Coordinates of C-alpha atoms and ligand atoms in Angstrom, one line a residue:
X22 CA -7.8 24.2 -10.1
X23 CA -9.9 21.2 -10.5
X24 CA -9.1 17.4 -11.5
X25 CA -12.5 17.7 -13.3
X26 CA -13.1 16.0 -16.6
X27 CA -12.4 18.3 -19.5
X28 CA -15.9 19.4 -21.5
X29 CA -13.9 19.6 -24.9
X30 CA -12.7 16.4 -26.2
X31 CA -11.2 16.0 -29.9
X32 CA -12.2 13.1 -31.8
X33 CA -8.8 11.7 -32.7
X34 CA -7.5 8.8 -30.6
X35 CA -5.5 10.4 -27.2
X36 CA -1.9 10.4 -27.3
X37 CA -0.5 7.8 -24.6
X38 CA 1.1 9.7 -21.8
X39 CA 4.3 9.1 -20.3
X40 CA 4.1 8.5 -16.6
X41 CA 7.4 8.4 -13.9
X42 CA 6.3 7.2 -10.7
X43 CA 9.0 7.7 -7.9
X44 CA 8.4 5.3 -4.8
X45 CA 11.0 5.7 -1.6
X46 CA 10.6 2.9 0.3
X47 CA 10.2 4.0 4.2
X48 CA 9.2 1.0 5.9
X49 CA 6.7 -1.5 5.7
X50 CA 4.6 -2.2 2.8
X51 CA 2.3 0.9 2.0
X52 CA 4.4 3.2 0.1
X53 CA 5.1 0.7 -2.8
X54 CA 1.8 -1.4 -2.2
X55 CA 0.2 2.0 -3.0
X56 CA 2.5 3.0 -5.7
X57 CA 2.6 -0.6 -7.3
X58 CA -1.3 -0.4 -7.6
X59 CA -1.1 2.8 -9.3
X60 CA 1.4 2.3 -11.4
X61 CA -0.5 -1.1 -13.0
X62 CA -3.7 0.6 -13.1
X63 CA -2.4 3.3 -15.3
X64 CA -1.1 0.9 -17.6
X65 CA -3.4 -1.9 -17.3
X66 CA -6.5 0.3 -17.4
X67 CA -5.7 3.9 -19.0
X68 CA -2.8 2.1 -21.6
X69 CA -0.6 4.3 -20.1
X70 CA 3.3 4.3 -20.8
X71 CA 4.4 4.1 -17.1
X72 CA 8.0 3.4 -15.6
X73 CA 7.7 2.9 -12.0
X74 CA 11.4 4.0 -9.7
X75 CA 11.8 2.3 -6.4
X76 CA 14.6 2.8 -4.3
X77 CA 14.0 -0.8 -2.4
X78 CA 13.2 -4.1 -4.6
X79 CA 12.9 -5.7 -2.4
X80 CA 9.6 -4.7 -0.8
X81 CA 8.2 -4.8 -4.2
X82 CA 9.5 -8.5 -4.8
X83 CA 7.5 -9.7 -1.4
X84 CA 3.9 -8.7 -2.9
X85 CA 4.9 -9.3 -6.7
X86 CA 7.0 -12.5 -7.0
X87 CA 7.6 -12.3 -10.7
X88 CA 9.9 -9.7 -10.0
X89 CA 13.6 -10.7 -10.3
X90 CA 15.3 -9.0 -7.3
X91 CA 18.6 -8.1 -9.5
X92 CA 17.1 -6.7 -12.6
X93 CA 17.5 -2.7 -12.7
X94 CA 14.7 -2.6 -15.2
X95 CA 11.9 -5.0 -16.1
X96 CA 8.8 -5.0 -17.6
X97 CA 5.9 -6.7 -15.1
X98 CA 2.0 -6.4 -16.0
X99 CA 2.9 -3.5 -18.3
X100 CA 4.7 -1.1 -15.8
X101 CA 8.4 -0.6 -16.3
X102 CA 10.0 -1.5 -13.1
X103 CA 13.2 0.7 -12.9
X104 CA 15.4 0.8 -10.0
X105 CA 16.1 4.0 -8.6
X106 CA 19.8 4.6 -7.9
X107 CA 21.8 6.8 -5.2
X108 CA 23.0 8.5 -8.7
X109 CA 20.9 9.3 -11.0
X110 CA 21.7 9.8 -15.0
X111 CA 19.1 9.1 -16.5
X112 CA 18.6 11.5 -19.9
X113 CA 14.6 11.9 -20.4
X114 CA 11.9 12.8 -18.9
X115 CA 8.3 12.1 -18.6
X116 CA 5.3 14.0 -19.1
X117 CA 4.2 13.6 -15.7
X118 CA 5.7 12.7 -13.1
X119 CA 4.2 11.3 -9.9
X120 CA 6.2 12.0 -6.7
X121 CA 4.4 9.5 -3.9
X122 CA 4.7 10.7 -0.8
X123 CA 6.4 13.9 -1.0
X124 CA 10.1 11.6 -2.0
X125 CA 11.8 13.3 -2.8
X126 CA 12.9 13.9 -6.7
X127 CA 16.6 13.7 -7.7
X128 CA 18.0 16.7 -8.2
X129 CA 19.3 15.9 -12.1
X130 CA 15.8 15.1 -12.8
X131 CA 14.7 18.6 -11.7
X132 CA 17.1 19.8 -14.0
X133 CA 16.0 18.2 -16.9
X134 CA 12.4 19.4 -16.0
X135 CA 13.1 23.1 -15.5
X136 CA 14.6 22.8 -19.5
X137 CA 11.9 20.6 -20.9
X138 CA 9.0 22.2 -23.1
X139 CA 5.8 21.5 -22.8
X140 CA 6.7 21.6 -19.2
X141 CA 6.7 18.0 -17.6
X142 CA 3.0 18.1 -15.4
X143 CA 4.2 17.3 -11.1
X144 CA 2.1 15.8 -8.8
X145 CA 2.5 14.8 -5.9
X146 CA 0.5 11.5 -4.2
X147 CA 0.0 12.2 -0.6
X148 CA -1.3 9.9 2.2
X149 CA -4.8 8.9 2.4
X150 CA -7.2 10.6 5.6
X151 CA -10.4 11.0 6.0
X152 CA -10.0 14.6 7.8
X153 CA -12.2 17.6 6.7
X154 CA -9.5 19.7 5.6
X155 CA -8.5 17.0 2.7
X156 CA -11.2 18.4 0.3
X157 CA -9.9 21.7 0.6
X158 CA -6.1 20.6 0.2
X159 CA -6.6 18.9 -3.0
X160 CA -5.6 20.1 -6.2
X161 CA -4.1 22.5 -4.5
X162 CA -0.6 23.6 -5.9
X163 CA 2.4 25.0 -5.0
X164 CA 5.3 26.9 -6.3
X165 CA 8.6 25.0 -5.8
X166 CA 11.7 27.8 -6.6
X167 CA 11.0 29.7 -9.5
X168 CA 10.6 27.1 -11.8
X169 CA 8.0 24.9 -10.9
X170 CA 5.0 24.5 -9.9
X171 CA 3.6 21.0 -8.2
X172 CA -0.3 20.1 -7.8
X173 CA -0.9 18.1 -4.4
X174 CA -3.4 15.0 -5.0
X175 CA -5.2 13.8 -2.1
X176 CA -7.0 10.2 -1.7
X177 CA -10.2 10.2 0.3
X178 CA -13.2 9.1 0.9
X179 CA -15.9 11.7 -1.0
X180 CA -16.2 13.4 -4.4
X181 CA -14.6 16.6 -3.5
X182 CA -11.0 14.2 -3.3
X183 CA -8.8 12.2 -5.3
X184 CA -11.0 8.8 -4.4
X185 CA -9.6 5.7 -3.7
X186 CA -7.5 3.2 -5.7
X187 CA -10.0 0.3 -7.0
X188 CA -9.7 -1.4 -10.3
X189 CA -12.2 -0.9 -12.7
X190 CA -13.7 -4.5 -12.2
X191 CA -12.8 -5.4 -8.7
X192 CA -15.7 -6.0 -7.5
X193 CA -17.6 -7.5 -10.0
X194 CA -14.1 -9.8 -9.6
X195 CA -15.0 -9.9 -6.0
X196 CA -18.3 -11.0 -6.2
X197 CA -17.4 -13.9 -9.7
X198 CA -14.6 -15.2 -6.8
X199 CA -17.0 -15.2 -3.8
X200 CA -19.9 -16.9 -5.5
X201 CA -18.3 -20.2 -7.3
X202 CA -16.6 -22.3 -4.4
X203 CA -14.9 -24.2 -6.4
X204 CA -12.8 -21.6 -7.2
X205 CA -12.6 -20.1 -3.8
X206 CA -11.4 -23.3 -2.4
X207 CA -8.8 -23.7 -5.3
X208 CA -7.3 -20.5 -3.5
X209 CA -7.2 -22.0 -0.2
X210 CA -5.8 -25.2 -1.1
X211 CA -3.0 -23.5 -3.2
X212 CA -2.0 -22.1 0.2
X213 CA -2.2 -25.4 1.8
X214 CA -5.4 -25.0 3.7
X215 CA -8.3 -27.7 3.5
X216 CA -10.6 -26.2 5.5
X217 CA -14.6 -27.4 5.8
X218 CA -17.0 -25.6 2.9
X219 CA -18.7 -23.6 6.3
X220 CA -15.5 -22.6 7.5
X221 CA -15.8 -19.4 9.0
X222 CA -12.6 -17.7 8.6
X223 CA -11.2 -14.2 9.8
X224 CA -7.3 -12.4 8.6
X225 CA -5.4 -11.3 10.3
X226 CA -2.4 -8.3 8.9
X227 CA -1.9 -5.5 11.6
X228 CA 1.2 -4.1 13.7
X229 CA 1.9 -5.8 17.0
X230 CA -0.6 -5.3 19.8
X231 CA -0.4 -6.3 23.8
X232 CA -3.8 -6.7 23.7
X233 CA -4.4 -9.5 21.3
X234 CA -4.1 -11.7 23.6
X235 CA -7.3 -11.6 25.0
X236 CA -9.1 -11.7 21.8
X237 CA -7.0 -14.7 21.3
X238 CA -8.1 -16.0 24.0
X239 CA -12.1 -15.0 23.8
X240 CA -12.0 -16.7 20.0
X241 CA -10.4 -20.0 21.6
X242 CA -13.3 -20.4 24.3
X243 CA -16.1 -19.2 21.9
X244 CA -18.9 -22.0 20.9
X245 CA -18.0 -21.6 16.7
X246 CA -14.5 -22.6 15.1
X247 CA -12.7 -19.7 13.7
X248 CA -9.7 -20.2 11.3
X249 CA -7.3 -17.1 11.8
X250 CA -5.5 -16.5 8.8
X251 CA -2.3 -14.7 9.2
X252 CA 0.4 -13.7 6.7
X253 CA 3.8 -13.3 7.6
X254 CA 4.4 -10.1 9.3
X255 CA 5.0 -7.9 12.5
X256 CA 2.2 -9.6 14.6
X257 CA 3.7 -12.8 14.3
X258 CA 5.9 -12.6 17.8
X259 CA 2.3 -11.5 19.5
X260 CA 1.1 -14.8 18.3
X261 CA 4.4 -17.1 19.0
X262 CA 4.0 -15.4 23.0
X263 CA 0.1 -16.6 23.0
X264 CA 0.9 -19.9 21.5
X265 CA 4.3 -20.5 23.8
X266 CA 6.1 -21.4 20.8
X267 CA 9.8 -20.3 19.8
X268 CA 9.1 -19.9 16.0
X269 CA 6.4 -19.6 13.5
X270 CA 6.6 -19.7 9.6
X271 CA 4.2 -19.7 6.6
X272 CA 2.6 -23.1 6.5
X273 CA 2.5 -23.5 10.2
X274 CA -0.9 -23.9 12.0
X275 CA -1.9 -24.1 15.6
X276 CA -5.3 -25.1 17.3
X277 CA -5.9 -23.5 21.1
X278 CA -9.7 -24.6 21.7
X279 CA -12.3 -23.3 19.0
X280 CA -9.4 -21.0 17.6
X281 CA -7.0 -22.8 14.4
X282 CA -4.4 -20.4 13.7
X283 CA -2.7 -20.8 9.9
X284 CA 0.6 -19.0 9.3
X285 CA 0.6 -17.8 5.6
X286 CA 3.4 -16.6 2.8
X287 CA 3.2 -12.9 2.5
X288 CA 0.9 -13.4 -0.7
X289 CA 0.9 -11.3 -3.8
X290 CA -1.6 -8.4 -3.9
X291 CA -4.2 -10.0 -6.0
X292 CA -3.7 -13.3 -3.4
X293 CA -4.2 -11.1 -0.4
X294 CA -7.5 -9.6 -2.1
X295 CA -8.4 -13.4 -2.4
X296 CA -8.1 -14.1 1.0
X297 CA -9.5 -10.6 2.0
X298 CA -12.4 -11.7 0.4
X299 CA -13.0 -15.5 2.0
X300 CA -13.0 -14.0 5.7
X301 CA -15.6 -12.8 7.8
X302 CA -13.5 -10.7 9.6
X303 CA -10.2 -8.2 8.2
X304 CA -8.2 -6.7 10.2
X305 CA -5.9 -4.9 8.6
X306 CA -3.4 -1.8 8.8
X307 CA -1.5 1.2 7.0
X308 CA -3.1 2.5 3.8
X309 CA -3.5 0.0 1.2
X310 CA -4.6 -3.2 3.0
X311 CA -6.8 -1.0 4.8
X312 CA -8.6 0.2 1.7
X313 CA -8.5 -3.3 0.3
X314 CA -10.6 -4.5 2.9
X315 CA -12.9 -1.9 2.5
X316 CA -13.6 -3.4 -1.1
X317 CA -13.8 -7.2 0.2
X318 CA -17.4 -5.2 1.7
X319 CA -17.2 -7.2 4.9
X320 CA -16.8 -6.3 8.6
X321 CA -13.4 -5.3 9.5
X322 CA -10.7 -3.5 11.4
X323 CA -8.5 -0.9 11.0
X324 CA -5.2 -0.8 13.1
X325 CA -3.9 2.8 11.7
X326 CA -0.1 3.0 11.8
X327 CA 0.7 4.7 15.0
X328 CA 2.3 8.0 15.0
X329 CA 4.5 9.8 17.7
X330 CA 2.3 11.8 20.3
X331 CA -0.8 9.8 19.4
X332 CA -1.3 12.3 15.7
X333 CA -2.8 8.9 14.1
X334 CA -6.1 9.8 16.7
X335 CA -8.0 12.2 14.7
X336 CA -7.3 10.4 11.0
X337 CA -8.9 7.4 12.9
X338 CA -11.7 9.1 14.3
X339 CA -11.9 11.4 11.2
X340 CA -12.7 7.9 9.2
X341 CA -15.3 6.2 12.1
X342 CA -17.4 9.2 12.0
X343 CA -17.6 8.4 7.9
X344 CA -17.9 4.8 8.5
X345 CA -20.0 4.5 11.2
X346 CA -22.9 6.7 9.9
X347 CA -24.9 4.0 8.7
X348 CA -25.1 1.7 12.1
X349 CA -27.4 2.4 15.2
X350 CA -26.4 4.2 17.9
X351 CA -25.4 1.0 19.8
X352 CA -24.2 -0.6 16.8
X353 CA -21.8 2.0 16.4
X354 CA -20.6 2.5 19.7
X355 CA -20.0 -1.2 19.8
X356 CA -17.5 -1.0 16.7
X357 CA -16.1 2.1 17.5
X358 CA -15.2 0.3 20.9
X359 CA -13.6 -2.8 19.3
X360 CA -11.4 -0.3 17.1
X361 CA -10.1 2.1 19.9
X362 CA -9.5 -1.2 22.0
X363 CA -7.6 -2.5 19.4
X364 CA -5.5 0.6 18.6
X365 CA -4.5 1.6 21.8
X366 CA -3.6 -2.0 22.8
X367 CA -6.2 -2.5 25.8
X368 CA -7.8 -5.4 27.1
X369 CA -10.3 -6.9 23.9
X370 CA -12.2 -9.4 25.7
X371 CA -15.0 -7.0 26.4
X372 CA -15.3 -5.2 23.1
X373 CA -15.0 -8.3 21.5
X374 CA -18.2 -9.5 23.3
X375 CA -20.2 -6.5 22.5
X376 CA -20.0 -6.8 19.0
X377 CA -22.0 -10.0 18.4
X378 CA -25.4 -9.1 19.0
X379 CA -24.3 -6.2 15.9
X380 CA -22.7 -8.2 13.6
X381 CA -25.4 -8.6 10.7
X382 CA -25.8 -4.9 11.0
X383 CA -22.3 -4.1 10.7
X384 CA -21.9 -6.8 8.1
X385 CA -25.0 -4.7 6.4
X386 CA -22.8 -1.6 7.0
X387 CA -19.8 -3.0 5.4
X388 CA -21.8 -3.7 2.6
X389 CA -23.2 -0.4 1.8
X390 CA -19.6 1.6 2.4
X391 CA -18.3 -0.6 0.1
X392 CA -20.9 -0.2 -2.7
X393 CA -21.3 3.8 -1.9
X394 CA -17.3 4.1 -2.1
X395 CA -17.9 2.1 -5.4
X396 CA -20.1 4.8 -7.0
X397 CA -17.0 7.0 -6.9
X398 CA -14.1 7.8 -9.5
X399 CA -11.0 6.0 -8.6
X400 CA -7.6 7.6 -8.3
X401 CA -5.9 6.6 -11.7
X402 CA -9.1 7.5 -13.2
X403 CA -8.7 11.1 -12.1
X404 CA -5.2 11.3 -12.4
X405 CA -5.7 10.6 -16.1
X406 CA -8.3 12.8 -16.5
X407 CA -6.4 15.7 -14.8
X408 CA -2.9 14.9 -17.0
X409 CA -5.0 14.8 -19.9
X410 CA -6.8 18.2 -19.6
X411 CA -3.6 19.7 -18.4
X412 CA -1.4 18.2 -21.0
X413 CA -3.5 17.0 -24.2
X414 CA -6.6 19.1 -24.4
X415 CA -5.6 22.0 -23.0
X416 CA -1.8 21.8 -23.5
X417 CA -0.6 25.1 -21.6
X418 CA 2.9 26.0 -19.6
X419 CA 2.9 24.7 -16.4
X420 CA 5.3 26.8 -14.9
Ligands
TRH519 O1 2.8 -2.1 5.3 P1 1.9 -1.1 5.9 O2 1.9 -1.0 7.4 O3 2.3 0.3 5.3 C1 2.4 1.5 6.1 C2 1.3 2.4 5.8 O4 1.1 2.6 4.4 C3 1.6 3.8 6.4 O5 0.6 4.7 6.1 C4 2.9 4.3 5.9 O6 3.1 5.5 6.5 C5 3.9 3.3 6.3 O7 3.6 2.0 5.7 C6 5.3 3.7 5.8 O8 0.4 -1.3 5.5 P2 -0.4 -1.2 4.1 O9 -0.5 0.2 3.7 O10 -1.6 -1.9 4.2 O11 0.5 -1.9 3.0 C7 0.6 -3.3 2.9 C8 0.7 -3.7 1.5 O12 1.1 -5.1 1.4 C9 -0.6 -3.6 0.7 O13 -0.3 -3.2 -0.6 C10 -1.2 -5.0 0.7 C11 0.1 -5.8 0.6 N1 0.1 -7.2 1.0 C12 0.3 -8.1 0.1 O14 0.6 -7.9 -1.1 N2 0.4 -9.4 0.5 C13 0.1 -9.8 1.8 O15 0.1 -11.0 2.2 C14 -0.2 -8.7 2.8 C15 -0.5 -9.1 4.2 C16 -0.2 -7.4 2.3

């Protein structure tokens, strides 16, 4: 099996396909930020008929604010937004359906599949790693009872996976944003920051840490300014302990020395690109913020989201050997010592230190990932290629 193109195409316009995207919200962020994305690039990009099902609004409601929290079914940036009940009677299906994250599908659904002709096309999204065995997982597909079978999709990081999620024009976005300061600092005043035009500004979205104190502390004695920019999330009690405050809230800032702290609202996805792409610096988490930094092409960090008996260790590692291929030896180590610091919640001060005489190098290095990850095909462009072969120009049972 491969999520190739097809070489045969017919001349006629393509039918649009009928996408169900089923999202169960675990915790955090990444399983509807990931979803979400998907779901608007299908229809945004590939003019896809897509209805997305998520069993929490509210998570949705935090990174899209034009959602009403109430409304079982709206239509947002041309994705139907459907909530997905405890019981399901819904009458139709689609013609593929997207299961993210191995959720798993009601059973009434599975039903209606098993009776539908042309049979309805199942994949599921798994999580994204960098590990070896991903290219040899994907497309791969399994039987599921007698009556179906599922294709597993993996994200990664080369051509022989599913590739990443990036819009189509992200970064030529990127770079239209990062070039006119006018319209960069229309951002930050909209979220109440007036900061000066050389600002130099780093972000700040990862899981809590007992070491960030001391990078806390080596950014407040450092000789430059640095604005942290932090929206609302899990590392906020970290920073109340450092600052010796009971509280903080979006629109509260701090200064401790050369370090100004600014609390943020938890911004809307395109927002957080925004900011992603006025810092020096990202540090960022999970899946999707982690990618999105990735595209922002400048130096960053990656706190992965820890897993019992330490099984996050060789997804990190599998994604620093990728990453740090294009730095010196010393360059890399230096990184690759600031990362593990971070992740396992030691002592920064001393990795911090060590990066400096690196950084144009690894700003270099974030630069050429991001433009080599760039030269790949994107995950709805792939998924639409695959649905199509399978379902319009090679129409076939599934089963
Ligand atoms: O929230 P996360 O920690 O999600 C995690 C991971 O996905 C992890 O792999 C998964 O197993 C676990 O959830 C259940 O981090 P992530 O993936 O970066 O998702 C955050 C989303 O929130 C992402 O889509 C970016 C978005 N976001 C905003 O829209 N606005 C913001 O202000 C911020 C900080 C993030």
């Amino acid at each position: 099996m491969s999520f190739e193109p097809s070489p045969t195409r017919p001349a006629t316009p393509k039918p649009t396909l009928r996408w169900d995207i089923f999202c169960h919200v675990i915790d955090n962020f990444g399983d509807i930020g990931v979803s979400w994305r998907l779901a608007r690039q299908l229809a945004q990009e590939h003019h896809q008929s897509v209805q997305l099902w998520v069993d929490d609004l509210s998570a949705l409601t935090a990174m899209e604010p034009s959602l009403t929290l109430t409304s079982e079914s709206q239509l947002i940036h041309g994705v139907q937004v459907r909530y997905w009940p405890d019981t399901w009677c819904q009458q139709q299906v689609a013609d593929v359906v997207v299961e993210a994250f191995g959720c798993t599908l009601p059973a009434p659904y599975l039903d209606l599949m098993a009776t539908t002709t042309p049979r309805v096309l199942w994949l599921n999204l798994e999580y994204l790693s960098a590990e070896d065995w991903v290219e040899q997982c994907h497309g791969l597909t399994s039987k599921v009872g007698n009556r179906f079978q599922k294709y597993f999709f993996f994200p990664g990081f080369t051509d022989k996976t599913g590739g990443l999620l990036r819009e189509e024009n992200l970064i030529a976005q990127r770079h239209q944003f990062q070039s006119n300061r006018r319209e960069k600092n229309a951002f930050l005043n909209r979220l109440g920051l007036h900061l000066p035009e050389d600002a130099l500004c780093f972000s700040l979205f990862s899981y809590e840490n007992p070491g960030l104190h001391s990078w806390l502390d080596a950014l407040s004695q450092a000789p430059k300014r640095v604005h942290l920019l932090v929206p609302q999330g899990r590392i906020l009690q970290d920073l109340q302990r450092w600052l010796g405050v009971d509280a903080l809230g979006a629109g509260d800032s701090a200064q401790r020395g050369a370090l100004d702290i600014h609390i943020l609202p938890f911004l809307s996805q395109d927002d957080y690109d925004r900011l992603l792409w006025c810092c020096a610096l990202n540090i960022v988490r999970g899946e999707d913020s982690f990618v999105r930094a990735q595209w922002a092409g400048s130096p960053m960090l990656w706190h992965i989201y820890p897993q019992p008996e330490d099984a996050h260790q060789p997804k990190l590692q599998a994604f620093l050997t990728l990453y740090l291929q294009g730095l010196s030896a010393d360059a890399a180590d230096a990184l690759k010592h600031f990362w593990l610091a971070w992740n396992t919640g030691a002592n920064l001060a001393d990795s911090w230190a060590r990066l400096s005489p690196h950084w144009s190098a690894i700003q270099g290095n974030a630069q050429r990932w991001c433009n080599h990850l760039a030269r790949q095909k994107n995950i709805s462009q792939q998924l639409v290629t695959f649905a199509e072969k399978q379902i319009i120009f090679a129409p076939r049972n599934l089963s």
